[in-house]
Coordinates of N, CA and C and ligand atoms in Angstrom, one line a residue:
X283 N -6.2 3.4 34.0 CA -6.5 2.0 33.6 C -8.0 1.8 33.2
X284 N -8.2 0.9 32.3 CA -9.5 0.7 31.8 C -10.5 0.3 32.9
X285 N -10.1 -0.4 33.9 CA -11.0 -0.9 35.0 C -11.7 0.3 35.7
X286 N -10.9 1.4 35.7 CA -11.4 2.6 36.4 C -12.1 3.6 35.6
X287 N -12.2 3.3 34.3 CA -12.7 4.2 33.3 C -14.2 3.9 33.1
X288 N -15.0 4.9 33.0 CA -16.4 4.6 32.5 C -16.4 4.5 31.0
X289 N -17.3 3.6 30.6 CA -17.4 3.4 29.1 C -18.1 4.6 28.5
X290 N -17.6 5.0 27.3 CA -18.2 6.1 26.6 C -19.5 5.6 26.0
X291 N -19.5 4.4 25.5 CA -20.7 3.7 25.1 C -20.8 2.4 25.7
X292 N -22.0 2.1 26.3 CA -22.2 0.8 26.8 C -23.5 0.2 26.2
X293 N -23.3 -1.0 25.6 CA -24.5 -1.6 24.9 C -24.9 -2.9 25.6
X294 N -26.1 -3.0 25.9 CA -26.6 -4.2 26.6 C -27.7 -4.9 25.7
X295 N -27.4 -6.1 25.4 CA -28.4 -7.0 24.7 C -29.2 -6.3 23.6
X296 N -28.4 -5.7 22.7 CA -29.0 -5.0 21.6 C -29.5 -6.0 20.5
X297 N -30.8 -5.8 20.1 CA -31.4 -6.6 19.1 C -32.0 -5.7 18.1
X298 N -31.9 -6.1 16.8 CA -32.7 -5.3 15.8 C -33.3 -6.3 14.9
X299 N -34.7 -6.2 14.8 CA -35.5 -7.0 13.9 C -36.2 -6.1 13.0
X300 N -36.0 -6.3 11.7 CA -36.7 -5.4 10.7 C -38.2 -5.8 10.6
X301 N -39.0 -4.9 10.0 CA -40.4 -5.2 9.9 C -40.8 -6.5 9.1
X302 N -39.8 -6.9 8.3 CA -40.1 -8.1 7.5 C -39.7 -9.4 8.3
X303 N -39.4 -9.2 9.6 CA -39.1 -10.3 10.5 C -37.7 -10.7 10.6
X304 N -36.8 -10.1 9.7 CA -35.4 -10.5 9.7 C -34.7 -9.9 10.9
X305 N -34.1 -10.8 11.7 CA -33.4 -10.4 12.9 C -31.9 -10.2 12.5
X306 N -31.4 -8.9 12.6 CA -30.2 -8.6 12.0 C -29.1 -8.4 13.1
X307 N -29.5 -8.0 14.3 CA -28.5 -7.9 15.4 C -29.1 -8.7 16.5
X308 N -28.2 -9.5 17.1 CA -28.6 -10.5 18.1 C -27.9 -10.3 19.4
X309 N -28.5 -9.8 20.4 CA -28.0 -9.7 21.8 C -26.6 -9.2 21.9
X310 N -26.4 -8.1 21.2 CA -25.0 -7.5 21.2 C -24.7 -6.8 22.5
X311 N -23.6 -7.1 23.2 CA -23.2 -6.5 24.4 C -21.8 -5.9 24.1
X312 N -21.5 -4.7 24.5 CA -20.2 -4.1 24.1 C -20.0 -2.8 24.9
X313 N -18.7 -2.6 25.3 CA -18.4 -1.3 25.9 C -17.3 -0.7 25.0
X314 N -17.4 0.6 24.8 CA -16.4 1.4 24.0 C -15.9 2.4 24.9
X315 N -14.6 2.5 25.0 CA -13.9 3.5 25.9 C -13.3 4.6 25.1
X316 N -13.2 5.7 25.8 CA -12.5 6.9 25.2 C -11.2 6.5 24.6
X317 N -10.9 7.0 23.4 CA -9.6 6.7 22.7 C -9.6 5.3 22.0
X318 N -10.6 4.5 22.2 CA -10.7 3.2 21.4 C -10.7 3.5 19.9
X319 N -10.0 2.7 19.2 CA -10.2 2.7 17.7 C -10.6 1.2 17.4
X320 N -11.8 1.0 17.1 CA -12.4 -0.3 17.0 C -12.7 -0.5 15.5
X321 N -12.1 -1.5 15.0 CA -12.5 -1.9 13.6 C -13.5 -3.1 13.6
X322 N -14.5 -2.9 12.8 CA -15.6 -4.0 12.8 C -15.5 -4.7 11.4
X323 N -15.3 -6.0 11.5 CA -15.2 -6.8 10.3 C -16.4 -7.7 10.2
X324 N -16.6 -8.3 9.0 CA -17.7 -9.3 8.9 C -18.2 -9.3 7.5
X325 N -18.8 -10.5 7.1 CA -19.2 -10.6 5.8 C -20.3 -9.6 5.4
X326 N -20.5 -9.4 4.2 CA -21.6 -8.5 3.7 C -22.9 -9.1 4.2
X327 N -23.8 -8.2 4.8 CA -25.0 -8.7 5.3 C -25.0 -9.2 6.7
X328 N -23.8 -9.1 7.4 CA -23.8 -9.6 8.8 C -24.3 -8.6 9.8
X329 N -24.6 -7.4 9.3 CA -25.3 -6.4 10.3 C -24.4 -5.2 10.7
X330 N -23.3 -5.1 10.0 CA -22.3 -4.0 10.4 C -22.9 -2.6 10.3
X331 N -23.5 -2.3 9.1 CA -24.1 -1.0 8.9 C -25.3 -0.8 9.9
X332 N -26.1 -1.8 10.0 CA -27.2 -1.6 10.9 C -26.8 -1.4 12.3
X333 N -25.7 -2.0 12.7 CA -25.2 -1.8 14.1 C -24.7 -0.3 14.3
X334 N -23.9 0.2 13.3 CA -23.5 1.6 13.5 C -24.7 2.5 13.4
X335 N -25.7 2.2 12.5 CA -26.8 3.1 12.4 C -27.7 3.1 13.7
X336 N -27.7 2.0 14.4 CA -28.4 1.9 15.7 C -27.7 2.9 16.7
X337 N -26.4 2.9 16.6 CA -25.7 3.7 17.6 C -25.9 5.2 17.5
X338 N -26.2 5.7 16.3 CA -26.5 7.1 16.3 C -28.0 7.3 15.9
X339 N -28.8 6.3 16.1 CA -30.2 6.3 16.1 C -30.8 6.6 14.7
X340 N -30.0 6.2 13.7 CA -30.6 6.2 12.3 C -31.5 5.0 12.2
X341 N -31.3 4.0 13.0 CA -32.2 2.9 13.1 C -32.6 2.8 14.6
X342 N -33.8 2.4 14.8 CA -34.3 2.2 16.2 C -34.1 0.7 16.5
X343 N -33.3 0.4 17.5 CA -33.1 -1.0 17.9 C -34.5 -1.6 18.4
X344 N -34.7 -2.9 18.2 CA -35.9 -3.5 18.7 C -36.0 -3.7 20.2
X345 N -34.8 -4.0 20.7 CA -34.7 -4.1 22.2 C -33.3 -3.9 22.6
X346 N -33.1 -3.8 23.9 CA -31.7 -3.6 24.5 C -31.5 -2.2 24.9
X347 N -30.3 -1.9 25.4 CA -30.0 -0.6 25.9 C -28.7 -0.1 25.3
X348 N -28.7 1.3 25.0 CA -27.4 1.9 24.6 C -27.2 3.1 25.5
X349 N -26.2 3.0 26.3 CA -25.8 4.2 27.1 C -24.7 4.9 26.5
X350 N -24.9 6.2 26.3 CA -23.8 7.1 25.8 C -23.5 8.1 26.8
X351 N -22.2 8.1 27.2 CA -21.8 9.0 28.4 C -22.8 8.9 29.5
X352 N -23.2 7.6 29.8 CA -24.0 7.3 31.0 C -25.5 7.5 30.8
X353 N -25.9 8.1 29.6 CA -27.3 8.3 29.4 C -27.9 7.3 28.5
X354 N -29.1 6.8 28.8 CA -29.8 5.8 28.0 C -30.3 6.5 26.7
X355 N -29.7 6.3 25.6 CA -30.1 7.1 24.4 C -31.4 6.6 23.8
X356 N -31.9 5.4 24.3 CA -33.1 4.9 23.7 C -34.3 5.4 24.6
X357 N -34.1 6.1 25.6 CA -35.2 6.6 26.4 C -35.9 7.7 25.6
X358 N -37.2 7.8 25.9 CA -38.1 8.7 25.2 C -37.7 10.1 25.4
X359 N -37.0 10.4 26.5 CA -36.7 11.8 26.8 C -35.5 12.3 26.1
X360 N -34.7 11.4 25.5 CA -33.4 11.9 24.9 C -33.6 12.8 23.7
X361 N -32.7 13.7 23.6 CA -32.7 14.6 22.4 C -31.8 14.0 21.3
X362 N -32.5 13.5 20.3 CA -31.8 12.7 19.3 C -30.7 13.6 18.6
X363 N -31.1 14.9 18.3 CA -30.1 15.8 17.7 C -28.9 16.0 18.5
X364 N -29.0 16.0 19.8 CA -27.8 16.2 20.7 C -26.9 14.9 20.5
X365 N -27.6 13.8 20.5 CA -26.8 12.5 20.4 C -26.1 12.5 19.0
X366 N -26.8 12.8 18.0 CA -26.1 12.8 16.6 C -25.0 13.8 16.5
X367 N -25.1 14.9 17.2 CA -24.0 15.9 17.3 C -22.8 15.3 17.9
X368 N -23.0 14.5 18.9 CA -21.8 13.9 19.6 C -21.3 12.7 19.0
X369 N -22.1 12.0 18.2 CA -21.7 10.8 17.5 C -21.7 11.1 16.0
X370 N -20.5 11.4 15.5 CA -20.4 11.8 14.1 C -20.4 10.5 13.2
X371 N -20.9 10.6 12.0 CA -20.9 9.5 11.1 C -20.4 9.8 9.7
X372 N -19.6 8.9 9.2 CA -19.1 9.1 7.8 C -19.6 7.9 7.0
X373 N -20.2 8.1 5.9 CA -20.8 7.0 5.1 C -19.9 6.6 3.9
X374 N -20.3 5.5 3.3 CA -19.6 5.0 2.1 C -19.6 6.0 1.0
X375 N -20.8 6.6 0.8 CA -21.0 7.5 -0.4 C -21.0 9.0 -0.1
X376 N -20.3 9.4 0.9 CA -20.0 10.8 1.2 C -21.2 11.6 1.6
X377 N -22.3 11.5 0.8 CA -23.5 12.3 1.2 C -23.3 13.8 1.3
X378 N -22.4 14.4 0.5 CA -22.3 15.9 0.5 C -23.5 16.4 -0.3
X379 N -23.9 17.6 0.0 CA -25.0 18.3 -0.8 C -24.4 18.8 -2.1
X380 N -24.8 18.3 -3.2 CA -24.2 18.7 -4.5 C -24.4 20.2 -4.9
X381 N -25.5 20.8 -4.4 CA -25.7 22.2 -4.7 C -25.0 23.2 -3.8
X382 N -24.3 22.7 -2.8 CA -23.6 23.6 -1.9 C -22.1 23.5 -2.1
X383 N -21.4 24.6 -1.9 CA -19.9 24.5 -2.0 C -19.4 23.7 -0.8
X384 N -18.1 23.4 -0.8 CA -17.4 22.7 0.3 C -17.7 23.5 1.6
X385 N -17.4 24.8 1.6 CA -17.6 25.6 2.8 C -19.1 25.5 3.3
X386 N -20.0 25.6 2.3 CA -21.4 25.6 2.7 C -21.8 24.2 3.3
X387 N -21.2 23.2 2.7 CA -21.5 21.9 3.3 C -20.9 21.7 4.7
X388 N -19.8 22.4 4.9 CA -19.1 22.2 6.2 C -19.8 23.0 7.3
X389 N -20.4 24.1 6.9 CA -20.9 25.0 8.0 C -22.4 24.9 8.2
X390 N -23.1 24.2 7.3 CA -24.5 24.1 7.4 C -25.0 23.6 8.8
X391 N -24.6 22.5 9.2 CA -25.1 21.9 10.5 C -24.6 22.7 11.7
X392 N -23.3 23.0 11.8 CA -22.8 23.7 13.0 C -23.5 25.1 13.1
X393 N -23.8 25.7 12.0 CA -24.4 27.0 12.0 C -25.8 26.9 12.7
X394 N -26.5 25.9 12.2 CA -27.9 25.7 12.7 C -27.9 25.3 14.2
X395 N -27.0 24.4 14.5 CA -27.0 23.8 15.8 C -26.3 24.6 16.9
X396 N -25.1 25.1 16.5 CA -24.3 25.8 17.5 C -24.5 27.3 17.5
X397 N -25.3 27.7 16.5 CA -25.5 29.2 16.3 C -24.2 30.0 16.3
X398 N -23.2 29.4 15.7 CA -21.9 30.2 15.6 C -22.0 31.1 14.4
X399 N -21.3 32.2 14.3 CA -21.4 33.0 13.1 C -20.5 32.5 12.0
X400 N -20.8 33.0 10.8 CA -20.2 32.5 9.5 C -18.7 32.6 9.6
X401 N -18.2 33.8 10.1 CA -16.8 34.1 10.1 C -16.0 33.0 10.9
X402 N -16.5 32.8 12.1 CA -15.9 31.9 13.0 C -15.9 30.5 12.4
X403 N -17.0 30.1 11.8 CA -17.1 28.7 11.2 C -16.2 28.6 9.9
X404 N -16.1 29.7 9.2 CA -15.3 29.7 8.0 C -13.8 29.5 8.4
X405 N -13.4 30.1 9.5 CA -12.1 30.0 9.9 C -11.8 28.6 10.3
X406 N -12.7 28.0 11.1 CA -12.6 26.7 11.6 C -12.5 25.7 10.4
X407 N -13.4 25.9 9.4 CA -13.5 25.0 8.2 C -12.2 25.1 7.5
X408 N -11.7 26.4 7.3 CA -10.5 26.6 6.5 C -9.3 25.9 7.2
X409 N -9.2 26.0 8.5 CA -8.1 25.3 9.2 C -8.1 23.8 9.0
X410 N -9.3 23.3 9.2 CA -9.4 21.8 9.0 C -9.1 21.3 7.6
X411 N -9.6 22.1 6.6 CA -9.3 21.8 5.2 C -7.8 21.8 4.9
X412 N -7.2 22.9 5.5 CA -5.7 23.0 5.3 C -5.0 21.9 5.8
X413 N -5.4 21.4 7.0 CA -4.8 20.3 7.7 C -4.8 19.0 6.8
X414 N -5.8 18.9 6.0 CA -5.9 17.7 5.2 C -5.5 18.0 3.7
X415 N -4.9 19.1 3.5 CA -4.4 19.5 2.2 C -5.5 19.9 1.2
X416 N -6.6 20.3 1.7 CA -7.7 20.7 0.7 C -8.1 22.2 0.9
X417 N -7.2 23.0 1.5 CA -7.5 24.4 1.7 C -8.0 25.1 0.5
X418 N -7.5 24.7 -0.7 CA -7.8 25.5 -1.9 C -9.2 25.1 -2.5
X419 N -9.8 24.1 -1.9 CA -11.1 23.6 -2.4 C -12.3 24.2 -1.7
X420 N -12.0 25.1 -0.8 CA -13.1 25.6 0.1 C -14.3 26.2 -0.7
X421 N -14.1 26.7 -1.9 CA -15.3 27.3 -2.6 C -15.7 26.4 -3.8
X422 N -15.1 25.2 -3.9 CA -15.5 24.3 -5.0 C -16.8 23.6 -4.7
X423 N -17.4 23.1 -5.7 CA -18.6 22.3 -5.6 C -18.2 20.8 -5.6
X424 N -18.9 19.9 -4.9 CA -18.5 18.5 -4.8 C -18.3 17.9 -6.2
X425 N -19.1 18.3 -7.2 CA -19.0 17.7 -8.5 C -17.6 17.8 -9.2
X426 N -16.8 18.8 -8.7 CA -15.4 18.9 -9.3 C -14.4 18.1 -8.5
X427 N -14.8 17.5 -7.4 CA -13.9 16.9 -6.5 C -13.8 15.4 -6.8
X428 N -12.6 14.8 -6.5 CA -12.5 13.3 -6.7 C -13.2 12.7 -5.5
X429 N -13.4 11.3 -5.6 CA -14.0 10.6 -4.6 C -13.2 10.7 -3.3
X430 N -11.9 10.6 -3.4 CA -11.1 10.7 -2.2 C -11.2 12.1 -1.5
X431 N -11.3 13.1 -2.3 CA -11.4 14.5 -1.8 C -12.8 14.6 -1.1
X432 N -13.8 14.1 -1.8 CA -15.2 14.2 -1.2 C -15.2 13.5 0.2
X433 N -14.6 12.3 0.2 CA -14.7 11.6 1.5 C -13.9 12.3 2.6
X434 N -12.7 12.9 2.2 CA -12.0 13.7 3.2 C -12.8 14.9 3.7
X435 N -13.6 15.5 2.8 CA -14.4 16.6 3.2 C -15.6 16.1 4.1
X436 N -16.1 15.0 3.8 CA -17.2 14.4 4.6 C -16.7 14.2 6.0
X437 N -15.4 13.8 6.1 CA -14.8 13.6 7.5 C -14.7 14.9 8.2
X438 N -14.3 15.9 7.5 CA -14.2 17.3 8.1 C -15.6 17.8 8.5
X439 N -16.5 17.5 7.6 CA -17.9 17.9 8.0 C -18.3 17.3 9.3
X440 N -18.0 16.0 9.5 CA -18.4 15.4 10.8 C -17.6 16.1 11.9
X441 N -16.3 16.4 11.7 CA -15.5 17.0 12.7 C -15.9 18.4 13.1
X442 N -16.5 19.1 12.2 CA -17.0 20.4 12.5 C -18.0 20.5 13.7
X443 N -18.6 19.3 13.9 CA -19.6 19.2 15.0 C -18.9 18.9 16.4
X444 N -17.6 18.7 16.4 CA -16.9 18.4 17.6 C -17.5 17.1 18.3
X445 N -17.5 16.0 17.5 CA -18.1 14.8 18.1 C -17.2 14.2 19.1
X446 N -17.8 13.4 20.0 CA -17.0 12.6 21.0 C -16.6 11.3 20.4
X447 N -17.2 10.9 19.4 CA -16.9 9.6 18.8 C -17.2 9.7 17.3
X448 N -16.5 9.0 16.4 CA -16.8 9.0 15.0 C -17.1 7.6 14.6
X449 N -18.1 7.4 13.8 CA -18.5 6.1 13.2 C -18.2 6.2 11.7
X450 N -17.5 5.2 11.2 CA -17.2 5.2 9.8 C -17.8 3.9 9.2
X451 N -18.6 4.0 8.2 CA -19.2 2.8 7.6 C -18.5 2.6 6.2
X452 N -17.6 1.8 6.1 CA -16.8 1.5 4.9 C -16.5 2.7 4.1
X453 N -15.7 3.6 4.8 CA -15.4 4.9 4.2 C -14.6 4.9 2.9
X454 N -14.0 3.8 2.6 CA -13.1 3.8 1.4 C -13.6 2.8 0.4
X455 N -14.7 2.1 0.6 CA -15.1 1.1 -0.3 C -15.7 1.6 -1.6
X456 N -16.1 2.8 -1.7 CA -16.6 3.4 -2.9 C -15.5 4.1 -3.7
X457 N -14.3 4.0 -3.2 CA -13.2 4.8 -3.9 C -12.4 4.0 -4.8
X458 N -11.9 4.7 -5.8 CA -10.9 4.1 -6.7 C -9.7 3.8 -5.8
X459 N -9.1 2.6 -6.0 CA -8.0 2.2 -5.1 C -6.9 3.2 -4.9
X460 N -6.7 4.1 -5.9 CA -5.6 5.1 -5.8 C -5.9 6.2 -4.8
X461 N -7.2 6.2 -4.4 CA -7.6 7.3 -3.4 C -7.8 6.8 -2.0
X462 N -7.7 5.5 -1.8 CA -8.0 4.9 -0.5 C -7.0 5.4 0.5
X463 N -5.7 5.5 0.1 CA -4.7 5.9 1.0 C -4.9 7.3 1.6
X464 N -5.3 8.2 0.8 CA -5.4 9.6 1.3 C -6.5 9.7 2.4
X465 N -7.6 8.9 2.3 CA -8.6 8.9 3.2 C -8.2 8.2 4.5
X466 N -7.5 7.0 4.3 CA -7.0 6.3 5.5 C -6.0 7.2 6.3
X467 N -5.3 8.0 5.6 CA -4.3 8.8 6.2 C -5.0 9.8 7.2
X468 N -6.1 10.4 6.7 CA -6.8 11.3 7.6 C -7.3 10.6 8.8
X469 N -7.8 9.4 8.6 CA -8.3 8.6 9.8 C -7.2 8.2 10.7
X470 N -6.0 7.9 10.1 CA -4.9 7.6 10.9 C -4.5 8.8 11.8
X471 N -4.5 9.9 11.2 CA -4.2 11.2 12.0 C -5.2 11.4 13.1
X472 N -6.4 11.1 12.8 CA -7.5 11.3 13.9 C -7.2 10.3 15.0
X473 N -6.8 9.1 14.7 CA -6.5 8.1 15.7 C -5.3 8.6 16.6
X474 N -4.3 9.2 15.9 CA -3.2 9.7 16.6 C -3.6 10.8 17.6
X475 N -4.6 11.6 17.2 CA -5.1 12.6 18.0 C -6.1 12.1 19.1
X476 N -6.2 10.8 19.2 CA -7.0 10.2 20.2 C -8.5 10.3 20.0
X477 N -8.9 10.5 18.8 CA -10.3 10.5 18.5 C -10.8 9.0 18.7
X478 N -12.0 8.9 19.4 CA -12.6 7.6 19.6 C -13.3 7.2 18.3
X479 N -13.0 6.0 17.7 CA -13.6 5.7 16.4 C -14.1 4.3 16.4
X480 N -15.2 4.1 15.6 CA -15.6 2.7 15.3 C -15.7 2.7 13.8
X481 N -15.0 1.8 13.2 CA -14.8 1.8 11.8 C -15.1 0.4 11.1
X482 N -16.2 0.4 10.3 CA -16.4 -0.8 9.5 C -15.6 -0.7 8.3
X483 N -14.7 -1.7 8.1 CA -13.8 -1.6 7.0 C -13.3 -2.9 6.5
X484 N -12.9 -3.0 5.3 CA -12.3 -4.2 4.8 C -10.8 -4.0 4.6
X485 N -10.3 -2.9 5.1 CA -8.9 -2.6 4.9 C -8.1 -3.2 6.1
X486 N -7.7 -4.4 5.8 CA -7.0 -5.2 6.9 C -5.7 -4.6 7.4
X487 N -5.0 -4.1 6.4 CA -3.7 -3.5 6.8 C -3.9 -2.3 7.7
X488 N -4.9 -1.5 7.4 CA -5.3 -0.3 8.2 C -5.7 -0.8 9.6
X489 N -6.6 -1.8 9.7 CA -7.1 -2.3 11.0 C -5.9 -2.8 11.8
X490 N -4.9 -3.5 11.2 CA -3.8 -4.0 11.9 C -3.0 -2.8 12.5
X491 N -2.9 -1.8 11.8 CA -2.0 -0.7 12.1 C -2.6 0.3 13.2
X492 N -3.9 0.5 13.0 CA -4.6 1.6 13.8 C -5.5 1.1 14.9
X493 N -6.1 0.0 14.8 CA -7.1 -0.4 15.8 C -6.5 -0.9 17.1
X494 N -7.1 -0.7 18.2 CA -6.7 -1.3 19.4 C -7.6 -2.5 19.7
X495 N -8.8 -2.6 19.0 CA -9.7 -3.7 19.1 C -10.3 -4.0 17.7
X496 N -10.4 -5.3 17.5 CA -11.1 -5.8 16.2 C -12.3 -6.6 16.6
X497 N -13.4 -6.2 16.1 CA -14.7 -6.9 16.3 C -15.1 -7.7 15.1
X498 N -15.8 -8.8 15.3 CA -16.2 -9.6 14.1 C -17.7 -9.9 14.3
X499 N -18.5 -9.4 13.3 CA -20.0 -9.7 13.4 C -20.2 -10.9 12.4
X500 N -20.9 -11.9 13.0 CA -21.3 -13.1 12.2 C -22.8 -13.2 12.2
X501 N -23.5 -12.9 11.1 CA -24.9 -13.1 11.1 C -25.6 -12.4 12.3
X502 N -25.2 -11.2 12.6 CA -25.8 -10.4 13.7 C -25.3 -10.7 15.1
X503 N -24.4 -11.7 15.2 CA -23.8 -12.0 16.5 C -22.4 -11.4 16.6
X504 N -22.1 -10.8 17.7 CA -20.7 -10.3 17.9 C -19.9 -11.5 18.4
X505 N -19.1 -12.1 17.6 CA -18.4 -13.3 18.0 C -17.0 -13.1 18.4
X506 N -16.5 -11.9 18.2 CA -15.1 -11.7 18.5 C -14.8 -10.2 18.9
X507 N -14.0 -10.0 19.9 CA -13.6 -8.6 20.3 C -12.2 -8.8 20.9
X508 N -11.2 -8.6 20.0 CA -9.9 -8.9 20.5 C -8.9 -7.8 20.0
X509 N -7.7 -7.9 20.5 CA -6.6 -7.0 20.0 C -6.3 -7.4 18.6
X510 N -5.8 -6.5 17.7 CA -5.4 -6.9 16.4 C -4.4 -8.0 16.3
X511 N -3.5 -8.0 17.3 CA -2.4 -9.0 17.3 C -3.1 -10.4 17.4
X512 N -4.0 -10.5 18.4 CA -4.6 -11.8 18.6 C -5.5 -12.1 17.5
X513 N -6.3 -11.2 17.0 CA -7.3 -11.4 16.0 C -6.6 -11.9 14.7
X514 N -5.6 -11.3 14.3 CA -5.0 -11.6 13.0 C -3.9 -12.7 13.1
X515 N -3.2 -12.8 14.2 CA -2.1 -13.8 14.3 C -2.5 -15.1 15.0
X516 N -3.5 -15.0 15.9 CA -3.8 -16.2 16.7 C -5.2 -16.6 16.6
X517 N -5.8 -16.3 15.4 CA -7.2 -16.6 15.2 C -7.5 -18.1 15.2
X518 N -8.5 -18.5 16.0 CA -8.9 -19.9 16.0 C -10.2 -20.2 15.5
X519 N -11.1 -19.2 15.4 CA -12.4 -19.4 14.9 C -12.4 -19.7 13.4
X520 N -13.0 -20.8 13.0 CA -12.9 -21.3 11.7 C -13.6 -20.3 10.7
X521 N -14.7 -19.7 11.1 CA -15.4 -18.8 10.2 C -14.6 -17.5 9.9
X522 N -13.9 -17.1 11.0 CA -13.1 -15.8 10.8 C -11.9 -16.1 10.0
X523 N -11.3 -17.3 10.2 CA -10.1 -17.7 9.4 C -10.5 -17.8 8.0
X524 N -11.7 -18.3 7.7 CA -12.1 -18.4 6.3 C -12.3 -17.0 5.7
X525 N -12.9 -16.1 6.5 CA -13.1 -14.7 6.1 C -11.7 -14.0 5.8
X526 N -10.8 -14.2 6.7 CA -9.4 -13.6 6.5 C -8.7 -14.2 5.3
X527 N -8.9 -15.4 5.0 CA -8.3 -16.0 3.8 C -8.9 -15.3 2.6
X528 N -10.2 -15.1 2.5 CA -10.9 -14.5 1.4 C -10.3 -13.1 1.2
X529 N -10.0 -12.4 2.3 CA -9.5 -11.0 2.2 C -8.1 -10.9 1.6
X530 N -7.4 -12.0 1.9 CA -6.0 -12.0 1.4 C -6.0 -12.1 -0.1
X531 N -7.0 -12.7 -0.7 CA -7.0 -12.8 -2.1 C -7.9 -11.8 -2.8
X532 N -8.3 -10.8 -2.0 CA -9.1 -9.7 -2.5 C -8.6 -9.1 -3.8
Ligands
ADP689 P1 -23.6 -5.2 6.4 O1 -23.4 -3.7 6.6 O2 -22.8 -6.0 7.3 O3 -23.4 -5.6 5.0 P2 -26.4 -4.6 6.9 O4 -26.5 -4.0 8.3 O5 -26.4 -3.6 5.8 O6 -25.1 -5.5 6.7 O7 -27.6 -5.6 6.6 C1 -27.8 -6.7 7.5 C2 -29.0 -7.4 7.0 O8 -30.1 -6.7 7.2 C3 -29.0 -7.7 5.5 O9 -29.5 -9.0 5.3 C4 -29.9 -6.7 4.9 O10 -30.5 -7.2 3.7 C5 -30.9 -6.5 6.0 N1 -31.5 -5.2 6.0 C6 -30.8 -4.0 6.1 N2 -31.6 -3.0 6.1 C7 -32.9 -3.5 6.1 C8 -34.2 -3.0 6.1 N3 -34.4 -1.7 6.2 N4 -35.3 -3.8 6.1 C9 -35.1 -5.2 6.0 N5 -33.8 -5.7 6.0 C10 -32.8 -4.9 6.0
MG690 MG1 -22.7 -2.2 5.3

């Protein structure tokens, strides 16, 4: 039961103020548990990307605490590379290296960090690619891949590090609508395999189907953390209702 479980991530009073004085995250408190699939919704500019970026230290919070597996990752002593290894991230624009093949993209980081040999990594990459139907693309360059294929490979690249949690920042919003499904399917499979995930998305149908919690950020405030049933069917907050109405006419 949740009461007896330690949080994988525990966030206390997280604030982020940019150097121009803009306060983007305001006193966020949250616990994420192993196996959680958390979808984060909110208007553009509400702080969703900044929030995810703070969790794997791409942004430094201005104040507050983030405990990951019980360790305060904002402490001076923490090894940032170790944290990034355990907290995988998938971005909107894939960020694959264009001059490297799919295989080279996939093994670059684990080779450096885990000091595994090429053969072992190639086998692992091949198996993961096969699982998502891209086994034949192992020696291709990103330029010949579709957006959907690139994003599925970006997901595999994050998985190659064996993360304990995956963060997704609008993974399908740069895609042609015909390719959204193939990426969501990979994420759906990950959820079935009990991967802990935090997903910023505007895919309401996906959130309804896959999430066990839906969060809503409103101008840097976390104003809602509910089950999808409650969030979508019994919503009382006027701002969230308005947001959901806009999504319906997307
Ligand atoms: P979302 O992902 O919800 O659209 P973001 O986290 O990207 O929101 O941005 C939240 C707010 O912070 C926006 O108003 C954005 O302009 C601002 N912001 C983001 N990055 C920076 C930055 N490096 N410096 C100043 N303001 C920023
Ligand atoms: Mg964003």
